[in-house]
Coordinates of C-alpha atoms in Angstrom, one line a residue:
M47 CA 21.5 -50.2 153.3
A48 CA 23.7 -47.9 155.8
Q49 CA 22.6 -46.4 158.9
P50 CA 21.6 -42.8 159.3
D51 CA 24.1 -40.6 160.2
G52 CA 24.1 -40.7 163.8
A53 CA 21.3 -42.9 164.3
T54 CA 20.6 -46.2 166.5
F55 CA 18.8 -48.2 163.7
R56 CA 19.2 -49.3 160.2
V57 CA 17.8 -48.2 157.3
T58 CA 16.2 -51.6 155.3
G59 CA 14.2 -49.6 152.7
S60 CA 13.9 -46.4 151.4
L61 CA 10.7 -44.8 149.2
P62 CA 9.9 -41.5 147.7
V63 CA 6.0 -40.7 148.0
T64 CA 6.5 -39.4 144.4
Q65 CA 6.3 -42.8 143.2
A66 CA 3.0 -43.9 145.3
T67 CA 0.9 -45.9 143.6
P68 CA -2.4 -44.7 143.2
A69 CA -5.1 -46.9 145.5
E70 CA -7.6 -48.5 143.1
A71 CA -11.2 -49.6 144.3
G72 CA -11.5 -53.3 143.7
R73 CA -7.6 -54.3 143.5
H74 CA -6.1 -52.5 146.1
Y75 CA -9.3 -52.3 148.6
D76 CA -13.0 -52.8 148.9
P77 CA -15.1 -49.4 149.1
Q78 CA -17.0 -49.9 152.2
P79 CA -19.9 -47.0 152.9
A80 CA -18.6 -43.5 153.2
V81 CA -18.7 -41.5 156.4
P82 CA -21.1 -38.3 154.6
A83 CA -19.7 -34.6 156.3
M84 CA -23.6 -34.0 157.8
L85 CA -26.1 -36.5 159.1
G86 CA -29.2 -34.4 159.0
R87 CA -28.2 -31.1 160.7
Q88 CA -25.1 -32.3 162.3
M89 CA -21.9 -31.9 161.2
L90 CA -19.7 -35.1 161.1
A91 CA -15.7 -34.7 162.1
P92 CA -14.3 -38.0 161.8
L93 CA -11.8 -38.7 165.1
A94 CA -10.7 -42.7 164.7
L95 CA -12.0 -45.6 163.0
T96 CA -12.6 -48.8 164.9
E97 CA -10.9 -52.6 163.9
S98 CA -14.2 -53.2 162.8
G99 CA -14.8 -50.3 160.0
E100 CA -17.0 -47.9 162.1
A101 CA -16.3 -44.5 162.5
V102 CA -15.3 -42.2 165.4
V103 CA -17.2 -39.0 164.9
A104 CA -17.3 -35.7 166.6
A105 CA -21.0 -34.6 165.8
A106 CA -22.3 -31.1 166.5
P107 CA -24.4 -28.6 164.5
K108 CA -22.6 -25.9 162.9
G109 CA -21.2 -22.7 165.5
K110 CA -22.4 -19.3 164.7
V111 CA -19.6 -16.5 164.9
T112 CA -20.4 -13.7 166.9
N113 CA -18.0 -10.5 166.8
G114 CA -15.0 -12.9 164.9
E115 CA -15.6 -15.4 167.7
I116 CA -16.8 -19.1 167.1
D117 CA -19.9 -19.9 169.5
L118 CA -19.0 -23.3 170.2
V119 CA -22.0 -26.1 170.2
Q120 CA -21.8 -28.9 172.3
S121 CA -20.3 -32.2 170.5
T122 CA -21.7 -35.6 170.5
V123 CA -19.0 -38.2 170.0
G124 CA -20.0 -41.4 168.5
L125 CA -19.6 -44.6 166.6
Y126 CA -21.1 -44.0 163.0
R127 CA -22.1 -46.8 160.3
A128 CA -24.7 -47.5 157.5
D129 CA -26.1 -44.1 158.2
A130 CA -27.1 -44.4 162.0
L131 CA -24.6 -42.6 164.8
R132 CA -24.7 -44.7 168.7
P133 CA -23.3 -41.5 170.8
V134 CA -21.2 -42.5 173.3
S135 CA -20.8 -39.0 175.3
L136 CA -21.5 -38.8 178.4
A137 CA -24.4 -35.7 178.6
P138 CA -23.2 -32.2 179.3
V139 CA -23.0 -30.4 182.6
R140 CA -25.5 -28.0 183.2
G141 CA -23.9 -24.6 183.8
E142 CA -20.4 -25.3 181.5
K143 CA -19.3 -24.0 178.8
A144 CA -20.0 -26.2 175.4
R145 CA -17.0 -28.2 174.6
Q146 CA -15.7 -29.7 171.1
A147 CA -14.4 -32.8 170.8
I148 CA -10.9 -32.4 168.2
Y149 CA -8.9 -35.5 169.1
G150 CA -9.8 -39.3 169.4
A151 CA -8.1 -42.8 169.3
N152 CA -9.9 -46.4 169.3
R153 CA -8.1 -49.3 170.2
N154 CA -9.2 -53.3 171.4
G155 CA -12.9 -52.0 171.9
M156 CA -12.1 -48.8 173.9
T157 CA -12.8 -45.3 172.7
A158 CA -11.0 -42.2 173.8
W159 CA -11.3 -38.8 173.3
L160 CA -10.4 -35.0 174.2
E161 CA -12.8 -32.6 174.5
T162 CA -11.7 -28.4 174.9
S163 CA -14.2 -25.4 175.3
S164 CA -11.2 -23.1 173.6
T165 CA -11.2 -22.3 170.0
D166 CA -7.5 -21.0 170.7
L167 CA -4.9 -22.5 169.0
Y168 CA -2.4 -21.2 171.6
V169 CA -3.9 -21.7 175.3
G170 CA -7.1 -23.9 175.9
D171 CA -8.5 -26.4 178.6
W172 CA -8.8 -30.5 177.9
R173 CA -10.8 -33.0 179.3
I174 CA -10.1 -37.2 178.8
Y175 CA -13.0 -39.1 178.0
A176 CA -12.9 -42.8 177.6
H177 CA -15.9 -45.4 176.5
D178 CA -15.1 -49.0 177.0
G179 CA -18.2 -50.3 175.1
T180 CA -20.7 -49.9 177.8
T181 CA -19.5 -47.1 180.3
T182 CA -18.2 -43.6 179.7
R183 CA -15.9 -42.2 181.9
V184 CA -13.9 -38.7 182.7
L185 CA -10.2 -39.8 182.8
G186 CA -8.8 -36.4 183.3
D187 CA -9.4 -32.7 183.5
S188 CA -7.0 -30.0 182.7
S189 CA -8.3 -28.5 186.4
E190 CA -6.0 -31.1 188.2
V191 CA -3.3 -29.6 186.6
I192 CA -3.7 -26.1 187.5
P193 CA -6.9 -24.4 189.0
G194 CA -9.1 -22.8 186.2
G195 CA -7.5 -25.4 183.7
Q196 CA -6.2 -22.9 181.3
L197 CA -2.3 -24.3 179.7
P198 CA -0.3 -23.6 177.1
I199 CA -1.0 -25.9 173.9
P200 CA 1.9 -28.2 173.8
P201 CA 3.2 -28.9 170.0
G202 CA 1.8 -31.8 167.6
A203 CA -1.1 -33.6 167.9
A204 CA -2.8 -34.2 171.7
T205 CA -4.5 -37.6 170.4
P206 CA -5.2 -39.9 173.3
A207 CA -2.9 -43.1 173.5
I208 CA -4.8 -46.0 174.2
G209 CA -2.5 -48.4 176.0
E210 CA -3.6 -52.1 177.6
A211 CA -4.2 -50.8 181.1
A212 CA -4.2 -46.9 180.8
V213 CA -5.0 -44.0 178.3
Y214 CA -1.9 -41.4 178.4
W215 CA -1.7 -37.8 176.7
P216 CA 0.9 -34.8 176.9
T217 CA 0.1 -31.7 178.9
M218 CA 2.0 -29.0 179.8
R219 CA 2.3 -28.3 183.5
P220 CA 3.3 -24.9 185.0
T221 CA 6.5 -24.7 187.3
R222 CA 7.6 -22.7 190.3
K223 CA 8.6 -20.0 187.6
R224 CA 6.3 -17.4 187.1
D225 CA 4.7 -18.1 183.6
E226 CA 7.3 -21.1 182.8
Y227 CA 5.8 -24.5 181.7
T228 CA 7.1 -27.8 181.3
F229 CA 6.1 -30.8 179.1
E230 CA 4.7 -33.6 180.8
I231 CA 2.7 -36.8 179.8
V232 CA -0.2 -38.0 182.4
S233 CA -2.1 -41.0 182.5
R234 CA -5.0 -43.0 184.2
P235 CA -6.4 -46.5 184.1
L236 CA -8.5 -47.3 181.7
D237 CA -11.1 -47.7 184.4
G238 CA -10.6 -44.1 185.9
S239 CA -9.8 -45.1 189.4
G240 CA -7.2 -43.6 191.2
K241 CA -5.1 -39.9 190.8
L242 CA -4.2 -38.5 187.6
R243 CA -0.4 -40.1 187.2
T244 CA 2.6 -38.4 185.6
T245 CA 4.3 -41.1 183.7
A246 CA 6.9 -38.8 181.9
T247 CA 8.4 -35.8 182.0
R248 CA 10.3 -33.4 179.7
A249 CA 8.6 -35.5 177.2
G250 CA 5.7 -35.4 174.2
L251 CA 4.1 -37.3 171.2
P252 CA 2.7 -40.4 173.3
A253 CA 2.2 -43.4 171.5
A254 CA 1.1 -46.6 173.0
D255 CA 1.3 -50.1 171.8
G256 CA -0.2 -52.8 174.3
P257 CA 1.7 -52.7 177.7
D258 CA 4.5 -50.6 175.6
L259 CA 4.5 -46.8 175.7
Y260 CA 6.6 -44.9 173.4
Y261 CA 7.4 -40.7 173.7
V262 CA 9.9 -38.4 172.5
R263 CA 12.6 -36.2 174.0
S264 CA 14.2 -33.4 172.1
S265 CA 14.9 -30.0 172.3
T266 CA 11.3 -29.3 172.1
F267 CA 10.0 -31.2 175.3
A268 CA 13.2 -31.0 177.3
A269 CA 14.8 -27.4 178.2
G270 CA 18.9 -27.9 177.8
F271 CA 18.5 -31.4 175.5
A272 CA 20.3 -30.9 172.4
K273 CA 18.9 -29.4 169.4
D274 CA 20.8 -31.8 167.1
K275 CA 19.6 -35.4 167.9
Y276 CA 16.3 -36.5 169.1
E277 CA 15.3 -39.7 171.3
I278 CA 12.5 -42.6 171.4
H279 CA 12.1 -43.3 174.9
H280 CA 10.2 -46.9 175.6
I281 CA 8.8 -47.9 179.0
G282 CA 7.5 -51.2 179.1
A283 CA 5.4 -53.2 181.5
D284 CA 8.1 -53.2 184.3
G285 CA 7.7 -49.3 184.3
R286 CA 11.4 -49.2 183.3
D287 CA 12.3 -46.1 180.9
R288 CA 15.1 -46.5 178.4
V289 CA 16.2 -44.9 175.0
A290 CA 14.8 -47.4 172.2
A291 CA 15.7 -45.1 169.1
A292 CA 17.2 -42.3 168.6
G293 CA 18.7 -40.0 165.4
R294 CA 20.1 -37.0 164.4
L295 CA 18.5 -33.9 163.2
S296 CA 20.5 -31.3 161.1
K297 CA 19.6 -27.4 161.9
G298 CA 15.8 -26.1 162.3
E299 CA 14.9 -30.2 162.0
E300 CA 12.1 -31.6 164.8
L301 CA 10.3 -34.4 165.3
T302 CA 6.9 -34.1 165.1
S303 CA 4.1 -36.8 165.5
L304 CA 4.8 -40.5 166.7
T305 CA 2.6 -44.0 166.5
A306 CA 3.0 -47.4 167.5
S307 CA 1.4 -50.4 166.9
G308 CA 2.1 -54.2 166.5
G309 CA 6.0 -53.5 167.2
L310 CA 6.2 -50.7 164.3
V311 CA 6.8 -47.5 165.9
T312 CA 6.8 -44.5 163.2
W313 CA 7.8 -40.9 163.5
I314 CA 8.2 -37.7 161.0
V315 CA 11.1 -35.6 161.3
A316 CA 10.0 -32.3 159.9
S317 CA 12.2 -29.4 158.1
D318 CA 12.0 -25.5 158.6
E319 CA 12.6 -25.2 155.1
E320 CA 9.8 -24.6 152.8
K321 CA 12.5 -26.8 150.0
E322 CA 13.3 -29.2 152.2
A323 CA 11.7 -32.8 152.6
G324 CA 10.3 -34.6 155.4
R325 CA 11.2 -37.9 156.2
L326 CA 9.1 -40.9 158.1
Y327 CA 10.8 -43.7 159.7
A328 CA 8.8 -47.1 160.3
W329 CA 11.4 -48.6 162.9
D330 CA 10.7 -52.4 163.7
A331 CA 11.4 -52.3 167.6
Q332 CA 12.5 -55.7 167.9
R333 CA 14.6 -55.9 164.9
N334 CA 16.0 -52.5 165.3
E335 CA 15.4 -51.9 161.2
A336 CA 13.5 -48.9 159.9
T337 CA 11.9 -48.1 156.4
H338 CA 12.4 -44.5 155.0
V339 CA 10.1 -42.6 153.1
T340 CA 10.7 -39.2 151.8
L341 CA 7.8 -36.7 152.0
A342 CA 6.8 -34.2 149.2
D343 CA 7.0 -31.5 151.7
R344 CA 8.8 -30.6 154.9
G345 CA 6.4 -32.8 156.8
A346 CA 5.9 -29.9 159.5
F347 CA 1.9 -31.1 159.6
T348 CA 2.1 -34.6 158.7
V349 CA -0.1 -36.5 161.4
L350 CA 0.3 -40.4 161.6
S351 CA -2.1 -43.1 162.2
S352 CA -0.8 -47.2 162.5
S353 CA -2.8 -50.4 162.6
G354 CA 0.2 -53.4 162.9
R355 CA 2.2 -52.6 160.1
M356 CA 0.0 -50.0 157.8
I357 CA 1.0 -46.5 158.1
A358 CA -1.5 -44.0 157.0
W359 CA -1.0 -40.3 156.8
G360 CA -2.0 -36.5 155.5
N361 CA -1.2 -32.9 157.1
E362 CA -4.2 -32.1 158.0
S363 CA -5.4 -28.5 157.4
G364 CA -1.6 -27.7 157.1
T365 CA 0.0 -26.6 154.3
G366 CA 2.1 -28.4 151.4
D367 CA 1.4 -31.8 150.1
S368 CA -1.7 -32.5 150.8
S369 CA -2.4 -36.3 149.3
M370 CA -3.1 -39.1 151.5
Y371 CA -0.6 -41.8 151.8
L372 CA -0.6 -45.8 152.9
L373 CA 2.4 -47.4 153.7
D374 CA 1.9 -50.8 153.7
L375 CA 4.6 -53.5 156.0
R376 CA 2.8 -56.5 156.1
T377 CA 4.9 -58.6 153.3
E378 CA 7.3 -56.1 151.4
P379 CA 7.3 -52.6 151.5
R380 CA 4.7 -51.1 149.2
L381 CA 3.6 -47.3 148.9
F382 CA 0.3 -45.9 147.9
R383 CA -1.6 -42.9 147.7
V384 CA -4.9 -43.1 148.6
G385 CA -6.5 -39.5 148.5
D386 CA -5.6 -36.8 146.2
D387 CA -5.0 -33.1 147.0
A388 CA -7.4 -32.2 149.9
S389 CA -6.1 -29.1 150.8
G390 CA -7.1 -28.1 154.4
L391 CA -9.1 -31.4 154.7
S392 CA -6.1 -34.3 154.3
Y393 CA -6.2 -37.0 156.5
A394 CA -5.7 -40.7 156.6
I395 CA -6.5 -43.2 159.2
V396 CA -6.4 -46.7 159.3
A397 CA -7.6 -49.4 162.2
G398 CA -7.4 -53.1 161.4
N399 CA -7.5 -53.7 157.8
Y400 CA -9.4 -50.8 157.3
V401 CA -8.4 -47.3 156.1
G402 CA -10.3 -44.1 155.5
W403 CA -9.6 -40.8 153.6
S404 CA -10.8 -37.3 153.2
D405 CA -12.5 -37.1 149.7
P406 CA -13.5 -33.3 149.6
S407 CA -15.3 -31.8 146.1
D408 CA -13.8 -29.2 143.8
D409 CA -16.0 -26.6 146.4
P410 CA -14.9 -27.7 150.1
E411 CA -17.3 -25.2 151.4
K412 CA -20.0 -27.5 150.8
P413 CA -19.2 -30.1 153.8
D414 CA -22.2 -32.0 152.4
D415 CA -19.7 -33.2 149.7
N416 CA -16.7 -33.9 151.9
P417 CA -17.4 -37.6 153.0
L418 CA -15.0 -39.6 154.7
R419 CA -14.0 -42.7 152.1
V420 CA -13.6 -46.1 153.7
G421 CA -12.0 -48.9 152.4
L422 CA -10.7 -52.8 153.8
W423 CA -7.6 -52.5 152.8
R424 CA -6.6 -56.2 150.5

């Protein structure tokens, strides 16, 4: 197939999600025990899967609403399997505000997650934790970036990216000008040693793949950058930063989600026009070839998850197409719909050969009826 206009890579296959095959239990995957939405009085919010099929969850009683504000209850992050939750969180510090865990990741036995005391969509604090199977550490706190820790929230998911030697995450940082901020990717070694490090500036959406870190540079993250293009940057084990792939953006388009695993880097190009379809690219970094997927909506809220040559996605609480999909590139490109309409709860996650997806009932207000289905993919 042809090289996309302005792109540095070649597209070798193209699929529309409207032709996705419904995934069938016993044929495409073997069902595993589901992760319930409630465990006793605690609500379970899935954050990630492990390569052995456990769910990384944030557990907390439902918070109360006072004068229109949610009173947070401290989250407990743990690994769930077979009706049992194994907590890995640190005990909350006495006198601190309660924090909710909202993003998490697991790779190679390491679990990392972000907690915040904020319920604001635009400004808040962050604290990054990591658990290596035996020990849980604080890897970073937004008070290391600004006194008080209150910062604007960067675009896209702030899921920590677990690399071979460090964990990476996005943040805003104040400049010398009043009320002006810049975008950064910061990191700290897995053992929590050393100072918080700025790994990349004018950058967003970090994705780690072993020793390799990928991130996005576009006009969203870099002032003065051309609005009609984007760059996927790569930082390897030697520390050298280079442009690995690039593409062109039409007016109103932006790159909104990025993930990497097994040498495959995947991203979403979203449109600001409701009638325009977003685009997914799954790019083989070694071959410089990509599989292209045309989404069923503009892609602005799509969140990706990847494991080797499997990619899953949903639009979480966004508007548009709320089905959940899996792209299997292990042999020839195959596209599946793993879950149907899950408006407000549309998420799909993969790890190893496991895939999980939201399966809400007809009444999503009943949390007992909104489990995470898990399957072992064939």
